[in-house]
Structures are given as structure tokens and as C-alpha cells.
mmCIF file of C-alpha atoms in Angstrom:
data_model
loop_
_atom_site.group_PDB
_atom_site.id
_atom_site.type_symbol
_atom_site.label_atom_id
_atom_site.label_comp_id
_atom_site.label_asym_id
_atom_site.label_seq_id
_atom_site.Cartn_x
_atom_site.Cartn_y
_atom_site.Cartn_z
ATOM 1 C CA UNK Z 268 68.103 18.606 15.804
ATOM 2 C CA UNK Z 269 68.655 15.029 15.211
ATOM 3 C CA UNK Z 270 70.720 12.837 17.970
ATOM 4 C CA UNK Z 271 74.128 12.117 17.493
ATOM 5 C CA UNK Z 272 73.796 8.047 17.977
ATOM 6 C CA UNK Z 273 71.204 8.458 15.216
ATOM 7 C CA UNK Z 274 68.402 6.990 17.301
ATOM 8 C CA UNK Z 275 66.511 11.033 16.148
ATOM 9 C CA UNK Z 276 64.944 9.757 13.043
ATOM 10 C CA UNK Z 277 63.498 6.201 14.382
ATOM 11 C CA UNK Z 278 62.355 7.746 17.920
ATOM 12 C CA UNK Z 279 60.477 9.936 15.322
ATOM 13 C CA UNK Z 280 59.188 7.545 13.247
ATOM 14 C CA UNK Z 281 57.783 5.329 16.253
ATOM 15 C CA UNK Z 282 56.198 8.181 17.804
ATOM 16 C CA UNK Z 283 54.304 9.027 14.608
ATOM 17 C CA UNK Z 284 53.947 5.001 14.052
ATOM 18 C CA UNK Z 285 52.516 4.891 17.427
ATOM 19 C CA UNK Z 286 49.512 8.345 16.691
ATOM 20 C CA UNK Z 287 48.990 6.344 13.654
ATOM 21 C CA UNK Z 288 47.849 3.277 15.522
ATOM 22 C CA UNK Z 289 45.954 5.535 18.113
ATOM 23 C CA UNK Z 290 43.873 7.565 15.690
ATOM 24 C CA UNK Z 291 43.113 4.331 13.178
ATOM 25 C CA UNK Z 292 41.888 2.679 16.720
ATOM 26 C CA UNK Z 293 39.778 5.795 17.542
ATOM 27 C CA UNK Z 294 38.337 5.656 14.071
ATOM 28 C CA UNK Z 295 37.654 1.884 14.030
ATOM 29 C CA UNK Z 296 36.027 2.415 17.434
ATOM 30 C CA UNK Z 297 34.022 5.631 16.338
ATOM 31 C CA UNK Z 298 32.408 3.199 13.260
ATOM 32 C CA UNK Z 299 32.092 0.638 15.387
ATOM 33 C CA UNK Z 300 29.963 2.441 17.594
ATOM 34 C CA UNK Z 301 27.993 3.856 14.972
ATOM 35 C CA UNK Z 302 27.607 0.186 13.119
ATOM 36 C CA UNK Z 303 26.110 -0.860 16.916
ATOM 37 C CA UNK Z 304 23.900 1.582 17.569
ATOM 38 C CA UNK Z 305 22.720 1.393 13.652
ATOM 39 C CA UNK Z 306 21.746 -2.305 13.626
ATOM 40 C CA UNK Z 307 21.801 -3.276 17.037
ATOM 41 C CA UNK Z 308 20.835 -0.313 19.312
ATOM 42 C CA UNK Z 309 18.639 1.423 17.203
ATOM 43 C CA UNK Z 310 16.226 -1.492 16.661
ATOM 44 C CA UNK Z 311 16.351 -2.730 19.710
ATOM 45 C CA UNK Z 312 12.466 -4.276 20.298
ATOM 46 C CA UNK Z 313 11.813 -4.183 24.593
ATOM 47 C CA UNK Z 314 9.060 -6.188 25.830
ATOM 48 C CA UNK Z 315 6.259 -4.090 27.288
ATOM 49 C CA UNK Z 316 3.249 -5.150 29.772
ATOM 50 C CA UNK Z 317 0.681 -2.353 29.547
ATOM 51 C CA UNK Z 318 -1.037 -1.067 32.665
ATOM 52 C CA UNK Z 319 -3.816 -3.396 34.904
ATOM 53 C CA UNK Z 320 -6.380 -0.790 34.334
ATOM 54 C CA UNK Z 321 -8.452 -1.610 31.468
ATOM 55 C CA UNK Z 322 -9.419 2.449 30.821
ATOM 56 C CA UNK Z 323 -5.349 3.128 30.138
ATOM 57 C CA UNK Z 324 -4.525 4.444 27.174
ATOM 58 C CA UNK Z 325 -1.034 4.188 26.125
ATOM 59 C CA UNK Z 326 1.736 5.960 24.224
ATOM 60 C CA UNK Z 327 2.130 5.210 20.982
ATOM 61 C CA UNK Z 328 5.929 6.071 20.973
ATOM 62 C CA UNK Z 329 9.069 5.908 23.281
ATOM 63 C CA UNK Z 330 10.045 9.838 23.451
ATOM 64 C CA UNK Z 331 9.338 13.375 25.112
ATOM 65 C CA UNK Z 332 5.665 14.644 25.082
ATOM 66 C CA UNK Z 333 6.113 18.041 23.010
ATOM 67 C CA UNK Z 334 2.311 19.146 23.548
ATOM 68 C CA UNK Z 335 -1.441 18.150 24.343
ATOM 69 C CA UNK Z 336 -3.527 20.544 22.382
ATOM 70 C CA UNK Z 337 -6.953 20.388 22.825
ATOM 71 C CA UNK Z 338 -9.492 19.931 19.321
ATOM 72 C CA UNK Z 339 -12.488 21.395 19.140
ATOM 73 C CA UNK Z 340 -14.640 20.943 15.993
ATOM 74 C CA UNK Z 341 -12.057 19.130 14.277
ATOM 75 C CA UNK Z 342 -9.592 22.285 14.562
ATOM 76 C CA UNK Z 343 -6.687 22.625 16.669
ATOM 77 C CA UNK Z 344 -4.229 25.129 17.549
ATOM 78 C CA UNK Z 345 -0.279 25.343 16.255
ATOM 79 C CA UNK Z 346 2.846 27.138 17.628
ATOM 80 C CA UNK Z 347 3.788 26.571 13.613
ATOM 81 C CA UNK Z 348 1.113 28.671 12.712
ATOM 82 C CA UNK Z 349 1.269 31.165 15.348
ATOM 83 C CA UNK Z 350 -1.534 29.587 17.550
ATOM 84 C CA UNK Z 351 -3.812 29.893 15.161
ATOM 85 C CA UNK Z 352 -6.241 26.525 14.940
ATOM 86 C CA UNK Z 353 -5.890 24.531 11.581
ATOM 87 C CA UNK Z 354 -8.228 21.242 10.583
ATOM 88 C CA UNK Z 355 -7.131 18.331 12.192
ATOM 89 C CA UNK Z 356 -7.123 16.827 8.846
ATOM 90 C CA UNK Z 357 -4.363 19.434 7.320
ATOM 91 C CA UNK Z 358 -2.202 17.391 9.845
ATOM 92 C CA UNK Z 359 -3.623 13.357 9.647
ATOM 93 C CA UNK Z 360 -4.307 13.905 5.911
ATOM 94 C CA UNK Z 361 -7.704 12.339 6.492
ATOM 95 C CA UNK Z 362 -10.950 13.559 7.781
ATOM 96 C CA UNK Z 363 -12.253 10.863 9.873
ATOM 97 C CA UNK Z 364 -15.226 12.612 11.719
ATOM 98 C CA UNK Z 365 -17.594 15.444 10.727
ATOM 99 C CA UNK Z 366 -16.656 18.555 12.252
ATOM 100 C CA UNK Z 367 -20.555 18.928 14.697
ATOM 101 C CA UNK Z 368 -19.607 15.109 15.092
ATOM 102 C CA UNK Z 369 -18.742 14.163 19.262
ATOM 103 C CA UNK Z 370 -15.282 12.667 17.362
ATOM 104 C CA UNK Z 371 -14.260 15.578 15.888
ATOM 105 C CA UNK Z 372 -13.248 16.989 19.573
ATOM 106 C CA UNK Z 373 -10.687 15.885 22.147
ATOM 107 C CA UNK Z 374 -7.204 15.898 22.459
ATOM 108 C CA UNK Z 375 -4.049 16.060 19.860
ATOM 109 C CA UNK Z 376 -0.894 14.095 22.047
ATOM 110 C CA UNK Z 377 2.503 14.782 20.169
ATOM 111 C CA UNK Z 378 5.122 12.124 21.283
ATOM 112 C CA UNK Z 379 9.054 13.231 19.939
ATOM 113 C CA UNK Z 380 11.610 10.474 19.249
ATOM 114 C CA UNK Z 381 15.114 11.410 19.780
ATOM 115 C CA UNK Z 382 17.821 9.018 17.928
ATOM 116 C CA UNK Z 383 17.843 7.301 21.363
ATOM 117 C CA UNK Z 384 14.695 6.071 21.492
ATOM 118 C CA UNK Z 385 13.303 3.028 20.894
ATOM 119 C CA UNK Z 386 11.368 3.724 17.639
ATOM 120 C CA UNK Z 387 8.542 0.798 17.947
ATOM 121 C CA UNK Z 388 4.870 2.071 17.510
ATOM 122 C CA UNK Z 389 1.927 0.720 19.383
ATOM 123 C CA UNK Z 390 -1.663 1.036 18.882
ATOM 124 C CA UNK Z 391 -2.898 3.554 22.231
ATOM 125 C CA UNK Z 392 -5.718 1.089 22.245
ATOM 126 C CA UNK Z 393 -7.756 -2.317 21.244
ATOM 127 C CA UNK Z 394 -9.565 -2.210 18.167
ATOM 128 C CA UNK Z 395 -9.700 -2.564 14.275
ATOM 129 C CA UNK Z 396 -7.973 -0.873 11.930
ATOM 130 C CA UNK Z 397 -10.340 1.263 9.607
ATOM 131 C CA UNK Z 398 -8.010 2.922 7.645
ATOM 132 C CA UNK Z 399 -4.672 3.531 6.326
ATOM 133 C CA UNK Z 400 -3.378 7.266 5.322
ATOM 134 C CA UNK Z 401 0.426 8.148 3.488
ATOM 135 C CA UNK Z 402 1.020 11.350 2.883
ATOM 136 C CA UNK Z 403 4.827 12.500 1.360
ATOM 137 C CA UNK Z 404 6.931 15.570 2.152
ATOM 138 C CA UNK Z 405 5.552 19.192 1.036
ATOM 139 C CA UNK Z 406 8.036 19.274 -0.679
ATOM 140 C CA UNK Z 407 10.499 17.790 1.972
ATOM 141 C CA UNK Z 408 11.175 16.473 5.053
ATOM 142 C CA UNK Z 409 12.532 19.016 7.097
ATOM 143 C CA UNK Z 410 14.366 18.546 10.079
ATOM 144 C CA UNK Z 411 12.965 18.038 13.545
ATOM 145 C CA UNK Z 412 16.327 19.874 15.172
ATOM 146 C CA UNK Z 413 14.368 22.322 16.785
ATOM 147 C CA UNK Z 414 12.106 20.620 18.701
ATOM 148 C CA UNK Z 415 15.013 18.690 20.537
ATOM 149 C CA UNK Z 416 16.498 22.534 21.083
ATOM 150 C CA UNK Z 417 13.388 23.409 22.520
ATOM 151 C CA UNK Z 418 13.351 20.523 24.581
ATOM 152 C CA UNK Z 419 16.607 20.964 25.718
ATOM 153 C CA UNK Z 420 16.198 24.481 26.586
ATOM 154 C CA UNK Z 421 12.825 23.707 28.099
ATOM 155 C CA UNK Z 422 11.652 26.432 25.953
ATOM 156 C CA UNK Z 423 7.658 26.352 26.077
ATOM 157 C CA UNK Z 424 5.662 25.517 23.535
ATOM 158 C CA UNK Z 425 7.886 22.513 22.369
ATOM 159 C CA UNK Z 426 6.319 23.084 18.872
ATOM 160 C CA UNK Z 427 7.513 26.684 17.846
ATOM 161 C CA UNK Z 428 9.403 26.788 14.733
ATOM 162 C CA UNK Z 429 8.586 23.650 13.983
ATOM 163 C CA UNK Z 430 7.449 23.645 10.858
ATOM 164 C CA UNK Z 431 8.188 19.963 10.080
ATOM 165 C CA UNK Z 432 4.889 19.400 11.226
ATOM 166 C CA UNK Z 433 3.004 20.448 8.648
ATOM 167 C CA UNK Z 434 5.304 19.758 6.196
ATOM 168 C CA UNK Z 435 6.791 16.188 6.645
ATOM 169 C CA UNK Z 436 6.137 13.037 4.955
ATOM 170 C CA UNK Z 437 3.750 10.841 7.422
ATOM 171 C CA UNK Z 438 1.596 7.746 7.628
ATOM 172 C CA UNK Z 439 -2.018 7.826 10.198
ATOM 173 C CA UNK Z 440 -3.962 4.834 10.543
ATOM 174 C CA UNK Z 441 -7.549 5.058 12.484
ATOM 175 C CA UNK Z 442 -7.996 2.541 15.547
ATOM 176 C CA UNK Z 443 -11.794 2.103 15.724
ATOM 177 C CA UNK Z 444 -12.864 1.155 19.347
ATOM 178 C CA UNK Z 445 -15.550 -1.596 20.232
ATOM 179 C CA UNK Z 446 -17.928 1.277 21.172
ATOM 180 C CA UNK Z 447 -17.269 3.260 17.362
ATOM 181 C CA UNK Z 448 -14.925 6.012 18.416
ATOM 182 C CA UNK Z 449 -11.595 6.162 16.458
ATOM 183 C CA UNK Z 450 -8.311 7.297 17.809
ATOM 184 C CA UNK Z 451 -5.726 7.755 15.345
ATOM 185 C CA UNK Z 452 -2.163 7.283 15.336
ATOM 186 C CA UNK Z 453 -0.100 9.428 13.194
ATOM 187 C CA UNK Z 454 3.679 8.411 12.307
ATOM 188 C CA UNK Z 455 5.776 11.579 11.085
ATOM 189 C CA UNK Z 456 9.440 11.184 9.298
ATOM 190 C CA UNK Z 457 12.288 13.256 10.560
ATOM 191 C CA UNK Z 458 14.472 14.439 7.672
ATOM 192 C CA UNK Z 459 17.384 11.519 7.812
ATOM 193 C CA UNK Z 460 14.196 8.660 7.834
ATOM 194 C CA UNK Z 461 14.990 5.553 5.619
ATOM 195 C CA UNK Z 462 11.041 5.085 5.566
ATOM 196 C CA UNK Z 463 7.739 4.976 8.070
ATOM 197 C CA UNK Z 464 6.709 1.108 8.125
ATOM 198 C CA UNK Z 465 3.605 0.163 9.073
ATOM 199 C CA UNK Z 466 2.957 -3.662 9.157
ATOM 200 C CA UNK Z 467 -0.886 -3.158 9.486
ATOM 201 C CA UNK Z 468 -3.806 -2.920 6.735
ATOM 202 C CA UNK Z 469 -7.382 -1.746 6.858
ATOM 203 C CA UNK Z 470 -9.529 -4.836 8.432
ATOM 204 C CA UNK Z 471 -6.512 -6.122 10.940
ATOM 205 C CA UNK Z 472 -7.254 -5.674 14.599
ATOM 206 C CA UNK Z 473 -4.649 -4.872 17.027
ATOM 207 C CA UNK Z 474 -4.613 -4.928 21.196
ATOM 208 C CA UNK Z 475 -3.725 -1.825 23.318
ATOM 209 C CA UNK Z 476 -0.048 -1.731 23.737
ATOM 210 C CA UNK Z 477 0.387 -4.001 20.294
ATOM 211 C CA UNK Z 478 3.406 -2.682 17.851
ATOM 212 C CA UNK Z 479 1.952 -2.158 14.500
ATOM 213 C CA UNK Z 480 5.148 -0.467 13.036
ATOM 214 C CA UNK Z 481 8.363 1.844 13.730
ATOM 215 C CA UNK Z 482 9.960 4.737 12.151
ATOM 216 C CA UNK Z 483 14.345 5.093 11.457
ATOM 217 C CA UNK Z 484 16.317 7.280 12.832
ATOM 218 C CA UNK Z 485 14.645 10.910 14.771
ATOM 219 C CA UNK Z 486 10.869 11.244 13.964
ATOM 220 C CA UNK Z 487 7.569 11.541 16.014
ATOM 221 C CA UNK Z 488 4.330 9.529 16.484
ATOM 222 C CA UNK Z 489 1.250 11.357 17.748
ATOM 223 C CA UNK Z 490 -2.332 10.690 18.771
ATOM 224 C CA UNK Z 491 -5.649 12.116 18.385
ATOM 225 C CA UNK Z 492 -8.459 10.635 20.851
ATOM 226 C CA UNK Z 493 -11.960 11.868 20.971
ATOM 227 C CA UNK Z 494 -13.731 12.873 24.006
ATOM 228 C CA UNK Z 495 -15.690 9.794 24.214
ATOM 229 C CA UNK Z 496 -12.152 7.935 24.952
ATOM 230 C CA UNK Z 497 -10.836 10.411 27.305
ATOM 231 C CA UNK Z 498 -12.005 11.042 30.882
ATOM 232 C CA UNK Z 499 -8.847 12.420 32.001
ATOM 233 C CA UNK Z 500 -4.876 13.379 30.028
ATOM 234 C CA UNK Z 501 -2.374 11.786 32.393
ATOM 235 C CA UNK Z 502 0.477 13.501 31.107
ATOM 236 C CA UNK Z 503 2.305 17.190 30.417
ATOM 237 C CA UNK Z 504 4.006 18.041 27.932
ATOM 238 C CA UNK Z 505 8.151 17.326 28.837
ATOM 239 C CA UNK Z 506 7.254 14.522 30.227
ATOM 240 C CA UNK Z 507 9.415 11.147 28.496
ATOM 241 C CA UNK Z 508 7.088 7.733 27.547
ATOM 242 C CA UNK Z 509 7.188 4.500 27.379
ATOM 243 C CA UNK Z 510 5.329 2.985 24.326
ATOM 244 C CA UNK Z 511 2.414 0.479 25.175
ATOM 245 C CA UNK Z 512 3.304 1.203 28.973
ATOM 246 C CA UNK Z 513 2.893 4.940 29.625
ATOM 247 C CA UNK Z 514 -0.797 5.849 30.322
ATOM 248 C CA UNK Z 515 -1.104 8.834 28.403
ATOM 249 C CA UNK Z 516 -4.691 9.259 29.051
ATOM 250 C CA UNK Z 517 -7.947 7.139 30.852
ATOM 251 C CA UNK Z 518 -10.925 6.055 28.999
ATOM 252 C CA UNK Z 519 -14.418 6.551 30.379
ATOM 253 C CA UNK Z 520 -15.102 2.905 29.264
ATOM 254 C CA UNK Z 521 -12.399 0.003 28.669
ATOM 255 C CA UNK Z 522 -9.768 0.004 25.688
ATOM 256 C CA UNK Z 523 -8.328 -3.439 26.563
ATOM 257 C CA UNK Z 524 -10.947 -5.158 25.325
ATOM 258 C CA UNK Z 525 -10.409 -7.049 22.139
ATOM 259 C CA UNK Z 526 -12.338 -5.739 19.070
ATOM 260 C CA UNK Z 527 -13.972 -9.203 17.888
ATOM 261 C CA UNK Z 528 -15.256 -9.620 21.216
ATOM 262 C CA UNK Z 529 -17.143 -6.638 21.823
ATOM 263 C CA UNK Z 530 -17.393 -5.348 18.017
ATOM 264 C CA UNK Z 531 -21.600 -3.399 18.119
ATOM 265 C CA UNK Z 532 -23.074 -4.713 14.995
ATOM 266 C CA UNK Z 533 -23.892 -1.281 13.785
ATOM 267 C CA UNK Z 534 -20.069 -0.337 13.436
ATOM 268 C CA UNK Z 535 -19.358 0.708 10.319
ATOM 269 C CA UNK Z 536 -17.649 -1.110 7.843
ATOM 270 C CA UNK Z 537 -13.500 -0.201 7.535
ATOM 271 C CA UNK Z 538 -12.446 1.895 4.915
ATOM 272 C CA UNK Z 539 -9.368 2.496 2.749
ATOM 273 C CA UNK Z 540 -8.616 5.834 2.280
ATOM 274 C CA UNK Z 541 -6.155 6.369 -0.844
ATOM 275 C CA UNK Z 542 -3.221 9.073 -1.073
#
């Protein structure tokens, strides 16, 4: 029922006036947000020191560790597949050791990126880049939801029903070591990636803790080192890193030292492998 000094109707129309101004506010705020975190937050580009000890190896990626499965023979285990081992190449898309080869064993480290992350990639250690792998979706990217359930939950293995995994579109390079071994460094695209960029090509050389490239929005990096680079894993899965900071693992020999210094002369030459 209206007033009877007629004031009803405008009282009305200031309250409504008045929600109007509060939601277009909340909105403008809410985009605002999103605008910073997009452009600003999002690419944010920290400066990291990596560690005194010349044996670290680092993370590769800001994020949670989701596993450290062990490869044997150039085959490691899944939660995807039921814990059944696959080739280590079914997941880098390249084969970068024979499977009776010393390289074809150690240890797969899966780093997840959450859209808070900072989603800069570093090379785990010093050495030259011998070669360059993109692979696209099969058929595509699905998303990596589940993983940041499962981390959530704490639910154990991170990597059930994550099928992304396999399936994703993804970019490895190899990092060849002064001493031969390669790690590699494998970038995989969430579903809502604009792209994997990778500002490195076979023949560059890059020091430990060096970006090489970064990946938008949710995604994860991981890395495969052979036994010859790893004397001991320094972390467990659920554990959060810091790229090019984060020892992940330590080296029975140095992986600070720059490639060109230290290069054998019987290193093979790098290779581009093709997708």
C-alpha cells in the first residue's frame, strides 16, 4: 500500500535505484578482479635464486607434487591405467633412451599447477637442449578437475581418474647434461589452455633454475631424470614447489655447471625430433 503523502512510489524507486548501483558495482568489481588476475596475476614472473648446492635439482613448475613413480626399463606405472606400467614414451611422445640403456630408468616427478600458480617453467638443470617434442590432444584436452579433487581430498594416488594424462595436448624438450644424461621436461595443457610456449629450440643451452617457457591457465609440468642424475628424491608427493628453487631431487655429480664449459667431446650431436 502506497503512502498517503505520496513519498510510496519514489522511496521505491530509490531503493531499487540504490540495488541497481550495488549489483552493477559487484559486477564491475567481479570483472575487475578477473581482468587482474588474467593479465596481471596470472603472469606474474618472481625472481628465483636456486639452491647453493651444485647437485640440486629443481622443480620445473610452481604447484603440488601429484606423484614420483619410479621407471624401470623405460616403463612406468599409472593410476590412469590401473597401475599397470606403460612406455615412458606413450607419455613424452619421444623415446630418448633405449630401454637396457642406464637412461631409460629413474624417476617420473609430476608437478600440478592450480590457476594460482605461477605458471613459469624452468629447466631442473644446466645443459643443452637436444630436442624439442609437440604432441596435440587425443582427441582433446580434457580437464585436469580431478586431480585438484584429489588433492583436496588428499585422496592417494593424486593421479586416479586422471586420464588427461595420457590424453592431453603437451610439449617435452630433453635437457642433455655435461656428463650425457638427459632429463626431460614435459609441459601438459589443461583443457581451458590458450597454448604451451616454449621459447627454446634444439642447440640452445639453458642453466638450472632458467625459465624456458610457461603454460595459461591450470596445466602441469613434469620431469623424468635418469638414475645417473639422481642420488636421492627430496620430495613426496602433496608436497607444493617452487620452480627453479625447490630441490626436487640431488645429483650424484653437479647440474649447475654450465653446458659449454664442461660439454665431453663425445656427446652426441642434438637432435630435432618432428611431430
Amino acid at each position: 500500500m502506497g503512502s498517503l503523502d505520496g513519498r510510496g512510489p519514489i522511496a521505491l524507486t530509490s531503493a531499487l535505484r540504490w540495488w541497481l548501483v550495488a549489483a552493477v558495482t559487484a559486477v564491475g568489481s567481479f570483472v575487475a578482479a578477473v581482468v587482474y588476475w588474467r593479465l596481471r596475476f596470472f603472469f606474474r614472473d618472481p625472481q628465483r635464486i636456486p639452491p647453493a648446492d651444485p647437485r640440486a635439482v629443481v622443480a620445473s613448475a610452481d604447484g603440488f607434487v601429484t606423484y614420483v613413480k619410479r621407471v624401470e626399463a623405460g616403463r612406468v606405472p599409472f593410476a590412469v591405467k590401473k597401475g599397470r606400467t606403460i612406455p615412458l614414451s606413450e607419455f613424452t611422445d619421444v623415446v630418448h633412451a633405449e630401454p637396457g640403456s642406464p637412461d631409460a630408468s629413474g624417476y617420473l616427478i609430476g608437478i600440478y599447477m592450480s590457476e594460482y600458480s605461477v605458471h613459469r617453467n624452468r629447466s631442473p638443470i644446466a645443459g643443452s637442449v637436444v630436442f624439442r617434442r609437440h604432441r596435440g590432444a587425443d582427441p582433446f584436452n580434457r580437464s585436469m578437475a580431478r586431480v585438484g579433487a584429489n588433492l583436496i581430498a588428499r585422496h592417494s594416488p593424486y593421479d586416479e581418474g586422471c586420464d588427461y594424462l595420457l590424453a592431453n595436448e603437451r610439449l617435452t624438450i630433453g635437457v642433455e647434461h655435461a656428463g650425457g644424461a638427459v632429463a626431460t621436461v614435459t609441459q601438459i595443457a589443461d583443457l581451458w589452455v590458450d597454448r604451451i610456449v616454449a621459447h627454446v629450440e634444439v642447440g640452445d643451452t639453458l642453466d638450472r633454475g632458467e625459465q624456458y617457457g610457461m603454460i595459461r591457465f591450470g596445466s602441469q609440468c613434469d620431469v623424468f631424470l635418469p638414475d645417473s642424475l639422481v642420488s636421492e628424491i627430496t620430495v613426496s608427493p602433496g608436497q607444493y614447489v617452487f620452480a627453479g628453487k625447490t630441490t626436487v631431487a640431488l645429483s650424484p655429480v653437479s647440474v649447475a655447471q654450465s653446458p659449454l664449459a664442461a660439454r665431453p667431446a663425445s656427446a652426441r650431436a642434438p637432435e630435432e625430433v618432428h611431430s
